[in-house]
Coordinates of C-alpha atoms and ligand atoms in Angstrom, one line a residue:
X1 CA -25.7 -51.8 63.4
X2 CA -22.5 -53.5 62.4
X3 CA -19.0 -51.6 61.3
X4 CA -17.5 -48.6 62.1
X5 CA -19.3 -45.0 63.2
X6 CA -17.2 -41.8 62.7
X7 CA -16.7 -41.9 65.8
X8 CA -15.4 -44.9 66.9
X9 CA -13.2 -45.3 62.9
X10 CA -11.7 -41.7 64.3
X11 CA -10.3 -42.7 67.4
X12 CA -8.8 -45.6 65.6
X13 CA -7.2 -44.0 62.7
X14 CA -5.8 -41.5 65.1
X15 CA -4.5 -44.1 67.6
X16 CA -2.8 -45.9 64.5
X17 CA -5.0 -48.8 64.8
X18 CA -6.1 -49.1 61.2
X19 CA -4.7 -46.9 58.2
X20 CA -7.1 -44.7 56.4
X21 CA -6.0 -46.7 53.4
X22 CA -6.5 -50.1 54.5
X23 CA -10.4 -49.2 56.2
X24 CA -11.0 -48.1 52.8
X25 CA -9.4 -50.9 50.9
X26 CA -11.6 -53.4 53.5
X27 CA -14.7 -51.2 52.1
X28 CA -13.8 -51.9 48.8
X29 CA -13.5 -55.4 48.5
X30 CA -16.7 -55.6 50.7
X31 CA -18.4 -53.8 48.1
X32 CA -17.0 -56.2 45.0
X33 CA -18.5 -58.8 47.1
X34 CA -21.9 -57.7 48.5
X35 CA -22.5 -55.4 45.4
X36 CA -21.7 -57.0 42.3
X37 CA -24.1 -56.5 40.1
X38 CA -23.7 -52.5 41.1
X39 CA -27.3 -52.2 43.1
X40 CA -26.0 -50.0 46.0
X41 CA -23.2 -48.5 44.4
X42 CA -23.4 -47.3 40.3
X43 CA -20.1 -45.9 39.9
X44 CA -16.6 -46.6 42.5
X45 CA -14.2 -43.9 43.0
X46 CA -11.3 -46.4 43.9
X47 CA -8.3 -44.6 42.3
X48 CA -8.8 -41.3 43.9
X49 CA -10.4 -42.8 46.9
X50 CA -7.4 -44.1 47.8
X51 CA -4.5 -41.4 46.9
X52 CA -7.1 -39.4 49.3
X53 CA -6.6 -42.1 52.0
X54 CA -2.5 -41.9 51.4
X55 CA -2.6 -38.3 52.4
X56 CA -4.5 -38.9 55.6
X57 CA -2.1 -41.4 56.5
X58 CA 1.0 -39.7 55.8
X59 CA -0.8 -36.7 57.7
X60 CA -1.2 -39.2 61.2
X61 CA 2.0 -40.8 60.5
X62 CA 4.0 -37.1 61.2
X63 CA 1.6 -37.4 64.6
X64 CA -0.3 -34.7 63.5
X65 CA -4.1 -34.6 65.1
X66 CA -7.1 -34.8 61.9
X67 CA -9.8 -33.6 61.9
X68 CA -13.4 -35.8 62.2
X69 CA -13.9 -37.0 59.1
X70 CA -10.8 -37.4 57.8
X71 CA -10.0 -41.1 56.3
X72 CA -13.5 -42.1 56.9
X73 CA -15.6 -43.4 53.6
X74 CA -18.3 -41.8 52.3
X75 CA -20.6 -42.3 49.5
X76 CA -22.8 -39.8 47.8
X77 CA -26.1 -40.1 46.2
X78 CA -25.7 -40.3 42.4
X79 CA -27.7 -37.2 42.1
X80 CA -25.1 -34.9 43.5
X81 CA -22.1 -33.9 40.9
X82 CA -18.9 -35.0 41.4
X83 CA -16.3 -33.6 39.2
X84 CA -14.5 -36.4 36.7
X85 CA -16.8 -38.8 38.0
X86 CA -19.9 -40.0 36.3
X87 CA -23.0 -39.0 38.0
X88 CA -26.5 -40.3 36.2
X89 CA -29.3 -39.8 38.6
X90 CA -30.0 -43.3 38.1
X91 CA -31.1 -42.5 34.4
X92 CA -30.4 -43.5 31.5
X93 CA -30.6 -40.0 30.1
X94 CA -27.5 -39.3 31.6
X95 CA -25.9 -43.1 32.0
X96 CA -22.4 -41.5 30.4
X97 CA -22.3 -38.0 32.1
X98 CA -19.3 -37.0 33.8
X99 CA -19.4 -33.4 35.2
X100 CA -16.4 -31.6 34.7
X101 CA -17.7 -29.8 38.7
X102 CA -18.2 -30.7 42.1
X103 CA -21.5 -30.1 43.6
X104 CA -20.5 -27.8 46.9
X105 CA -21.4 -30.3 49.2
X106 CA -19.1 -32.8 47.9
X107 CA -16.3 -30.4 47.7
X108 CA -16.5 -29.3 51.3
X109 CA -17.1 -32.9 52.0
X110 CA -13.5 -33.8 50.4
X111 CA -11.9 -30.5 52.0
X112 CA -13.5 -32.2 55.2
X113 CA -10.8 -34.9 54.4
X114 CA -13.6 -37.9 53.8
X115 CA -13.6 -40.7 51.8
X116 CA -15.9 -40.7 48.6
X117 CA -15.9 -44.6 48.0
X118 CA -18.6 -43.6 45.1
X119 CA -22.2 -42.9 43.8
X120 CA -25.5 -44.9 45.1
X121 CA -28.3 -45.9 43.2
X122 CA -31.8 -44.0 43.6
X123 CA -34.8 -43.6 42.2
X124 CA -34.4 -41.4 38.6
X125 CA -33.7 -38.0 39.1
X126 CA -34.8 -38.5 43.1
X127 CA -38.2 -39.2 42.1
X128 CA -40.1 -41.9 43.8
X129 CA -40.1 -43.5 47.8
X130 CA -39.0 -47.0 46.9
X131 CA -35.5 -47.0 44.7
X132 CA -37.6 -49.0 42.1
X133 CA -37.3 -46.3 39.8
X134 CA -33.9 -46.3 39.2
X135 CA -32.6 -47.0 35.5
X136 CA -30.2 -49.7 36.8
X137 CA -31.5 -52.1 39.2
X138 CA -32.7 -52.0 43.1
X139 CA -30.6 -51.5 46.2
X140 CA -31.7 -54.3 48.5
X141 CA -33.3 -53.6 52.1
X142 CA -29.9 -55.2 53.9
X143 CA -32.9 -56.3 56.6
X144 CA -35.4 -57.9 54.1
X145 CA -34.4 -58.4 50.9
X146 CA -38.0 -59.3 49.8
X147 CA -38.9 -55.5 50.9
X148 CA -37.8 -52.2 49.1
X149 CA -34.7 -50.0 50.8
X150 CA -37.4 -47.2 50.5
X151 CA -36.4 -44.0 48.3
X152 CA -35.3 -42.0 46.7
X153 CA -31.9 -42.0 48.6
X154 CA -32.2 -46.3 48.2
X155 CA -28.7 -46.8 47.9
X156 CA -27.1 -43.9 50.6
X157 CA -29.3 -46.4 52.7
X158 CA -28.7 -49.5 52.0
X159 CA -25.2 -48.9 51.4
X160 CA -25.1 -48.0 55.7
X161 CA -27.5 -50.0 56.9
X162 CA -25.0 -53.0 55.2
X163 CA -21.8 -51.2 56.3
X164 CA -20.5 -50.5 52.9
X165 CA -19.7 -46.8 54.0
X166 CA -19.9 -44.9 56.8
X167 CA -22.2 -42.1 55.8
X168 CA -23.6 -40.9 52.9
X169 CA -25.3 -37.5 51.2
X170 CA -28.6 -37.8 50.1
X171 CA -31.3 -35.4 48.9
X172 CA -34.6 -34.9 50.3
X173 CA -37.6 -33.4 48.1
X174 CA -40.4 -34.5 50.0
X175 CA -39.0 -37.1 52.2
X176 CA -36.0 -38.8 50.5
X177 CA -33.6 -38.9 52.8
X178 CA -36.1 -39.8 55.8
X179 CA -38.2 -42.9 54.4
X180 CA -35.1 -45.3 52.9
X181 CA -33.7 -44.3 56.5
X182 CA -36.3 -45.1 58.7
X183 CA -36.9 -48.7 56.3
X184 CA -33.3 -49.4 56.5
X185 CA -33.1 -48.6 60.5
X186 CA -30.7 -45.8 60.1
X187 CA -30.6 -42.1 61.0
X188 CA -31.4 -39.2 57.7
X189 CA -31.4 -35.9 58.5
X190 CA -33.1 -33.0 56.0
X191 CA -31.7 -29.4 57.2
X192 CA -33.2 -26.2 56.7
X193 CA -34.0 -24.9 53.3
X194 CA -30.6 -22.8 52.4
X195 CA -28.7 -24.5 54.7
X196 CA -26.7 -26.3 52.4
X197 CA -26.1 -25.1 49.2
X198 CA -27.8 -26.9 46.3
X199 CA -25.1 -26.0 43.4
X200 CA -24.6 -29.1 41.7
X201 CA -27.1 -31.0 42.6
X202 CA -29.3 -32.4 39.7
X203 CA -32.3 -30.2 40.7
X204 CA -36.1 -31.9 40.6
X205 CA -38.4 -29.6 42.5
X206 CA -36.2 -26.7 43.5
X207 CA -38.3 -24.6 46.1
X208 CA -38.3 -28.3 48.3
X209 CA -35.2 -29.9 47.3
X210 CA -32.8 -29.8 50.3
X211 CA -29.5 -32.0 50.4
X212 CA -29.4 -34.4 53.2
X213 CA -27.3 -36.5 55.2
X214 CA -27.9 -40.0 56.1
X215 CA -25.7 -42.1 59.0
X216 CA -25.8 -44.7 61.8
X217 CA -26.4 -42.6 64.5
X218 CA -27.7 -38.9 65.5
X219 CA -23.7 -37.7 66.5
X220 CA -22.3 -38.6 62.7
X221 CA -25.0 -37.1 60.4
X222 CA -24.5 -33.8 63.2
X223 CA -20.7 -34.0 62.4
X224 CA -21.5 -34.0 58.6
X225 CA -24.2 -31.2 58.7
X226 CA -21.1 -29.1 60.1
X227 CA -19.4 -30.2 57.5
X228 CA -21.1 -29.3 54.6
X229 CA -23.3 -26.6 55.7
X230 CA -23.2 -23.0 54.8
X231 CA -23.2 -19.7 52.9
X232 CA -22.4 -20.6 49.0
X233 CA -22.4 -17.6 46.1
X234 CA -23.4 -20.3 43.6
X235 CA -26.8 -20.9 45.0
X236 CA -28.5 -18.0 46.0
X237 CA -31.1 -19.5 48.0
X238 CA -28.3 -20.7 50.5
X239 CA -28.5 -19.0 53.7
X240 CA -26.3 -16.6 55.2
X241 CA -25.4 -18.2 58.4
X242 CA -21.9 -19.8 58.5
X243 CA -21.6 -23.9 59.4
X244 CA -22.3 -23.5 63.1
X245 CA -21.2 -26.0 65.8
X246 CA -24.7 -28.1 65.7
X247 CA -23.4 -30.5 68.7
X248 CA -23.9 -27.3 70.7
X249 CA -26.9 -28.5 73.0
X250 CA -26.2 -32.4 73.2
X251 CA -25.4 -32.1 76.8
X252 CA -28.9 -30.2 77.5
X253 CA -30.5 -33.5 77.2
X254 CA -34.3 -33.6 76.7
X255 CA -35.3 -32.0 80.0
X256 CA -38.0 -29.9 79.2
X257 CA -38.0 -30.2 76.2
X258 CA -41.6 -30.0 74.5
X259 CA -42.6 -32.4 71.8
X260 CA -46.2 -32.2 70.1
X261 CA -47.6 -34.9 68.2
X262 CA -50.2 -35.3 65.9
X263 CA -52.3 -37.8 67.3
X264 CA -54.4 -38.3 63.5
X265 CA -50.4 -39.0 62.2
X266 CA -50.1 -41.8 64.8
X267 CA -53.6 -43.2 64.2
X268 CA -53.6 -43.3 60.4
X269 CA -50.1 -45.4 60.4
X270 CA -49.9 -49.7 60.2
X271 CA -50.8 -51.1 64.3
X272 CA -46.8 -52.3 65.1
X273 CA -45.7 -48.3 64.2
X274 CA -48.6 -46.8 66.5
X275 CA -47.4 -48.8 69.1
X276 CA -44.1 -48.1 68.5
X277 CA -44.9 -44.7 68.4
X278 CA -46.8 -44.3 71.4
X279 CA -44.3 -46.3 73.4
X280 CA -42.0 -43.3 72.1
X281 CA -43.7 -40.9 73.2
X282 CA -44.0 -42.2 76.7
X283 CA -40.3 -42.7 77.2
X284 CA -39.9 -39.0 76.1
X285 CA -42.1 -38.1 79.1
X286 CA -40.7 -41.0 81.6
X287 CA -37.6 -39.1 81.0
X288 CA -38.3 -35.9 81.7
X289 CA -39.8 -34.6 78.4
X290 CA -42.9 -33.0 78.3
X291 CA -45.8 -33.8 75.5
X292 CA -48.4 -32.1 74.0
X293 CA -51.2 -32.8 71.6
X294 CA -51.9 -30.7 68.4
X295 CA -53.7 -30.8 64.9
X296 CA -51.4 -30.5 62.2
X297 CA -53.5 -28.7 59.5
X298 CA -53.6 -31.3 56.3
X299 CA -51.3 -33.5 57.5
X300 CA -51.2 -36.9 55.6
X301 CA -53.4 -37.0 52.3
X302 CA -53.9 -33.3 52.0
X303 CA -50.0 -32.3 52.2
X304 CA -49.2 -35.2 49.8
X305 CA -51.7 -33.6 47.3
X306 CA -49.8 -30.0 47.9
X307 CA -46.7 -31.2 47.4
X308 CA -47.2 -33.3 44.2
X309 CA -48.9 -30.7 42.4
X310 CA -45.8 -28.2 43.2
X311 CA -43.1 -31.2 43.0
X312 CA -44.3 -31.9 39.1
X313 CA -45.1 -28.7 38.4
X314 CA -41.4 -28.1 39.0
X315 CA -40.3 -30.9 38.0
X316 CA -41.5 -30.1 34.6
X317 CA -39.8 -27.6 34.3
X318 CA -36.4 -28.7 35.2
X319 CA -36.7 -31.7 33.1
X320 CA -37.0 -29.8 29.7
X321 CA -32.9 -29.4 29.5
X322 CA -32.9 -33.3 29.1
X323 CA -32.9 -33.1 25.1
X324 CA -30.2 -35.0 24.3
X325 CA -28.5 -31.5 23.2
X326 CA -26.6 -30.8 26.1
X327 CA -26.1 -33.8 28.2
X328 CA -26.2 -37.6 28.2
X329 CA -26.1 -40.5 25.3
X330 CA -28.1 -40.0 22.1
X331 CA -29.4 -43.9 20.7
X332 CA -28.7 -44.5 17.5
X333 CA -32.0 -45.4 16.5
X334 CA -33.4 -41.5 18.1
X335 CA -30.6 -39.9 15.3
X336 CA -31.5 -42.2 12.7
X337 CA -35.0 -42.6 12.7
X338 CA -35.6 -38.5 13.1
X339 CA -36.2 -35.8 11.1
X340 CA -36.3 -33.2 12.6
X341 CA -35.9 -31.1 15.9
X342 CA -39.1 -31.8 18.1
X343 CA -39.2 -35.1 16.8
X344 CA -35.7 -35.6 18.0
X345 CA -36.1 -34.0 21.4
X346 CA -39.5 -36.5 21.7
X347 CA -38.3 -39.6 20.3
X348 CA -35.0 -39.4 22.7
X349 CA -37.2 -38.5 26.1
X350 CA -39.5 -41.7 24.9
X351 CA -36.2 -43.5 24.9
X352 CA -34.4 -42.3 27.8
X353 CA -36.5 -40.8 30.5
X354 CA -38.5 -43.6 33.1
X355 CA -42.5 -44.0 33.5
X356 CA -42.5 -41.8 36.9
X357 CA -40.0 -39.1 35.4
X358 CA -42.7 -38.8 32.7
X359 CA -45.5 -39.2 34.5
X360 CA -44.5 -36.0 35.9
X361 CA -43.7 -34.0 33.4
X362 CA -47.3 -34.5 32.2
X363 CA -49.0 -34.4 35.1
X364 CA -46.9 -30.8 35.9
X365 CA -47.3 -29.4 32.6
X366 CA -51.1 -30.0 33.0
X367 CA -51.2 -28.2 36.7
X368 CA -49.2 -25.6 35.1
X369 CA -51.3 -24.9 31.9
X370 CA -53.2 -21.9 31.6
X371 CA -57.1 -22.6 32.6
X372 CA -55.8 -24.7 35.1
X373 CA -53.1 -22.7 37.2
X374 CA -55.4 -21.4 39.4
X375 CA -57.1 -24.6 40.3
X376 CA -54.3 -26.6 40.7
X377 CA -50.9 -24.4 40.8
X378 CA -52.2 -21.4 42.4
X379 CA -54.4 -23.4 44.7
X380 CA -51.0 -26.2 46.0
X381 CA -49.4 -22.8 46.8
X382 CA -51.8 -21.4 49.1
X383 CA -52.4 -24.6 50.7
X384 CA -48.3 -24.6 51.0
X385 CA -48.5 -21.0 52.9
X386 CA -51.3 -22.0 54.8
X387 CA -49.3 -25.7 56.4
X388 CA -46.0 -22.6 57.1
X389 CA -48.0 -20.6 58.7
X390 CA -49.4 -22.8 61.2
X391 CA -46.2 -24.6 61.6
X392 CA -45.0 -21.1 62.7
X393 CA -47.7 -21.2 65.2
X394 CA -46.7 -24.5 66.3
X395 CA -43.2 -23.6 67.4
X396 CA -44.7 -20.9 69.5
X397 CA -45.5 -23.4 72.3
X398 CA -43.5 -26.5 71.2
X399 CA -39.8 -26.5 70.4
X400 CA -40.3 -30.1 68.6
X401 CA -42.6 -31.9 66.5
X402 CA -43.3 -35.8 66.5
X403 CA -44.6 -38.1 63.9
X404 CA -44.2 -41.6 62.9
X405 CA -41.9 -41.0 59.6
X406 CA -44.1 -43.1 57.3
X407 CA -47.1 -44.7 57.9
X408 CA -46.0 -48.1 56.3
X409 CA -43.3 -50.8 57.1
X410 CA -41.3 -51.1 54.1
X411 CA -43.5 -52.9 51.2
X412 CA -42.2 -55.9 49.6
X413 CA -40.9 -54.9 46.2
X414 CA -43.7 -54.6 43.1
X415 CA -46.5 -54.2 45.4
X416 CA -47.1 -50.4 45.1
X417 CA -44.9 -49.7 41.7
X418 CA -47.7 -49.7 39.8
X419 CA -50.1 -47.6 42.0
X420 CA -48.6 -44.4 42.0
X421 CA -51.1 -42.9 44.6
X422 CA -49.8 -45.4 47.1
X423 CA -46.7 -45.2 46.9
X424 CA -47.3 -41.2 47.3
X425 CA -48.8 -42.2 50.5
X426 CA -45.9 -43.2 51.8
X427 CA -44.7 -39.1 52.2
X428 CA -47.9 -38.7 54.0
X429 CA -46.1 -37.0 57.0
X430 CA -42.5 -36.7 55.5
X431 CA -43.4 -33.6 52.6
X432 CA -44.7 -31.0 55.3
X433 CA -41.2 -30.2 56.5
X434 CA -40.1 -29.3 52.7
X435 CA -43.5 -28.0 52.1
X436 CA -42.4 -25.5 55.0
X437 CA -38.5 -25.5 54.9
X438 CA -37.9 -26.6 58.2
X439 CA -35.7 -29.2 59.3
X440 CA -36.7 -32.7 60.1
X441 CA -34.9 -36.2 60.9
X442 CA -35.8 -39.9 61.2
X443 CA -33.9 -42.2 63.5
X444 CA -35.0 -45.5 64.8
X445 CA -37.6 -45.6 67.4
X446 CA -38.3 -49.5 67.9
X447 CA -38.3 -52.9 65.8
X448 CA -40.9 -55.1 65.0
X449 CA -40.8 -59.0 63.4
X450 CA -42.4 -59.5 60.4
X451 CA -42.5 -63.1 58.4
X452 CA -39.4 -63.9 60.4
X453 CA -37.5 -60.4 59.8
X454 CA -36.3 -58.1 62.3
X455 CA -37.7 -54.4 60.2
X456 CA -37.0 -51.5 61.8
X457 CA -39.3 -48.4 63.2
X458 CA -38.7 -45.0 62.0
X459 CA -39.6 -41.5 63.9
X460 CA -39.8 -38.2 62.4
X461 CA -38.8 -35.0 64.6
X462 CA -39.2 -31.7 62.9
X463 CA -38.0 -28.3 64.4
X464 CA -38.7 -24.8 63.4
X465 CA -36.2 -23.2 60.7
X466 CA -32.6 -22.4 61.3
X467 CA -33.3 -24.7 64.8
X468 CA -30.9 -27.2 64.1
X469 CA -29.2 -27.3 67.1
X470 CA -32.8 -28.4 68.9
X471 CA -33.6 -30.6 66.4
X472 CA -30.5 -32.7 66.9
X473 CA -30.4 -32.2 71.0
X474 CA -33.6 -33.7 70.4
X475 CA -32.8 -36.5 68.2
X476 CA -30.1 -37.7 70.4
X477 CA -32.0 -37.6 73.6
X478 CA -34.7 -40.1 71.8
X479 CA -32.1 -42.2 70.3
X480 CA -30.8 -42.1 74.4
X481 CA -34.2 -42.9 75.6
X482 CA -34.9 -45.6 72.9
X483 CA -31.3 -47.2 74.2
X484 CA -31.7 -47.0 77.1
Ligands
LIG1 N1 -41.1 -39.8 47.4 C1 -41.2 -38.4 47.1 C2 -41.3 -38.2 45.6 O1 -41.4 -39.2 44.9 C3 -39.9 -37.8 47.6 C4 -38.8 -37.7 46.6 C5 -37.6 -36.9 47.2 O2 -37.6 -36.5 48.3 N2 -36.6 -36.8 46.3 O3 -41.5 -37.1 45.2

């Protein structure tokens, strides 16, 4: 992976190698260059990104020591709000909002001292796998550009995986951080449930919505998670537990470590990521971990059925404050050609909201509907207790769980966008983990050469709640082995 790493920009800034202003001003211009028809990035932050950078450098010039992730650049999905900076969730219902708030992850991100170069493109409102349904173009897969960046997170992606940032935040519903990382070849983590706070970000299904943090390696998204992580008052589902030092058991290695793996998750997937897979999991025991086989109950189809019925059922309710009333453009021809208030409100959601966003709203306003609650609603969230509980069972005897993190290489762009059940298929073993709340990240396990392209291989670890710290002692100790 080419360009800097936190790590390696760190020791740089602080050795007086670079400036903070100048890595960013490199950023920039790459950006004008690679991007400029705005595909990765929709909005730059260059003005303020670059008084932040001043500060940083005045900071190392008096010799004092910074912190991590000061002066490194950043980028943040365009779902989070970011205060006097427009943020559209890749709709054109809100193409000219500018929140007068920072979400809480971006402000502890700029307290952190980072860099926010700007907002990447995604699908609209975080809905989809493949960035296609964003209202303003496609981020390109930086290793195919005949294939899609995977979604929703497309941009946070693409924008690493072709160094135009260091790290990014994304947000992962049902597997949006993990899939566009494991297409591009880069590392996406999904914490716990409550771990980060969720104030301020533009909320699609909010029982699995979970911000995220996508990187080049396992060491800088652990470095952000600290970063960002912990208790908030605004969001009351965030948890308790203060940022904790989640590097704590890198040195443990993956010595005895136990990893169980669905065997059905590795059989369903395409031939080059079952072999990839399998050649994974006996490194992991060639090193010293150990391996055990398991049934995850309705893994693959059956989960993605779960978690679409609760994602639209939720996301139709969030939706409903897009009326044109209190946020985003109105088109002239909505205010001229109405006459009154639900026309209004229907004639500007015609206009502004995408085929998926809609597609959800009907197909959640159905599941929600009384006559069919029970079957659908009422049924998703049993199944939903039901995948917990035996995930709880799970972790009794394994501290990890393996699967591939998609079943599918990324797919050229148009081929599933208009099949929606396929392109659902893509979650099939990325929506347990927000079904449950646990955590779960994808880093690259392998490559494989496709029609003269060099795609990457994605693997999915997932470790019980709050387990963060084994979770990323884990991931680094397959990144290790995959290295090595
Ligand atoms: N692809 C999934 C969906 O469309 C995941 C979305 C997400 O995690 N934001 O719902």
């Amino acid at each position: 992976m080419s360009g800097f790493t936190i790590s390696s920009l760190h020791e740089k800034l602080q050795n007086k190698e670079i400036t903070a202003t100048k890595a960013s001003e490199d950023y920039f211009s790459k950006i004008k260059k690679t991007d400029p028809e705005n595909k990765v990035y929709l909005t730059l932050n260059e003005e303020e990104a670059l008084n932040q950078a001043f500060l940083v450098d005045e900071k190392i010039k008096k010799g004092e020591k910074i912190e991590r992730l000061e002066g490194i650049p950043s980028s943040v999905k365009d779902v989070l709000s970011t205060k006097n900076l427009r943020t559209t969730a890749a709709s054109q219902a809100l193409s000219n909002f500018i929140p007068p708030y920072d979400a809480t992850a971006v402000k502890n991100l700029r307290a952190s001292g980072a860099i926010l170069l700007g907002k990447t493109n995604c699908d609209e409102f975080a809905m989809g796998g493949s960035g296609e349904n964003s209202a303003f173009g496609l981020a390109p897969n930086p290793l195919d550009p005949e294939r899609v960046p995977g979604g929703s997170s497309s941009g946070s992606a693409s924008a690493i995986a072709s160094d135009l940032c260091v790290f990014s935040l994304g947000s992962d519903t049902g597997g949006s951080v993990r899939l566009p990382a494991s297409f591009c070849g880069i590392v996406g983590m999904k914490p716990t449930y409550g771990r980060i706070s969720r104030y301020g970000l533009i909320a699609m299904a909010s029982s699995l919505d979970q911000i995220g943090v996508m990187a080049k390696n396992v060491e800088d998204v652990t470095d952000v998670l600290s970063a960002i992580a912990g208790p908030d008052p605004k969001d009351s589902t965030s948890s308790g537990f203060t940022g904790k030092d989640f590097r704590r058991d890198f040195d443990l290695g993956g010595k005895g470590l136990t990893l169980a793996y669905d065997k059905k998750s590795i059989e369903m997937s395409d031939p080059q990521i079952k072999k990839t897979s399998l050649d994974f999991l006996a490194k992991w025991k060639k090193e010293g971990g150990r391996l055990k086989e398991l049934t995850i109950p309705y893994l693959g189809e059956e989960a993605v059925a779960c978690y679409y019925i609760i994602t639209a059922s939720e996301v139709s309710a969030n939706m409903a404050r897009y009326d044109g009333i209190r946020y985003g453009k109105v088109p002239k021809k909505v205010l001229e050609e109405t006459h009154s208030w639900h026309q209004f409100i229907s004639s500007l959601r015609g206009e502004l909201l995408g085929k998926e966003v809609k597609r959800r709203i009907i197909m959640g306003t159905f599941c929600l509907s009384s006559g069919y609650y029970d079957a659908y609603y009422g049924k998703a969230q049993k199944v939903r207790a039901y995948i917990q509980k035996s995930l709880d069972e799970t972790f009794k005897s394994a501290d990890l769980i393996f699967t591939p993190t998609s079943p599918d290489l990324p797919f050229k762009i148009g081929e599933r966008i208009n099949d929606p059940v396929r392109m659902y298929l893509a979650d099939a073993f990325t929506t347990i983990a927000n079904l449950a709340g646990i955590p779960a990240i994808s880093f690259p396990i392998g490559e494989t050469q496709i029609e003269g392209k060099t795609l990457s291989i994605g693997g999915q670890l997932m470790a019980k709640q709050w387990d963060e710290e084994t979770l990323l002692r884990g991931a680094k100790f397959g990144e290790e082995i995959i290295h090595a």
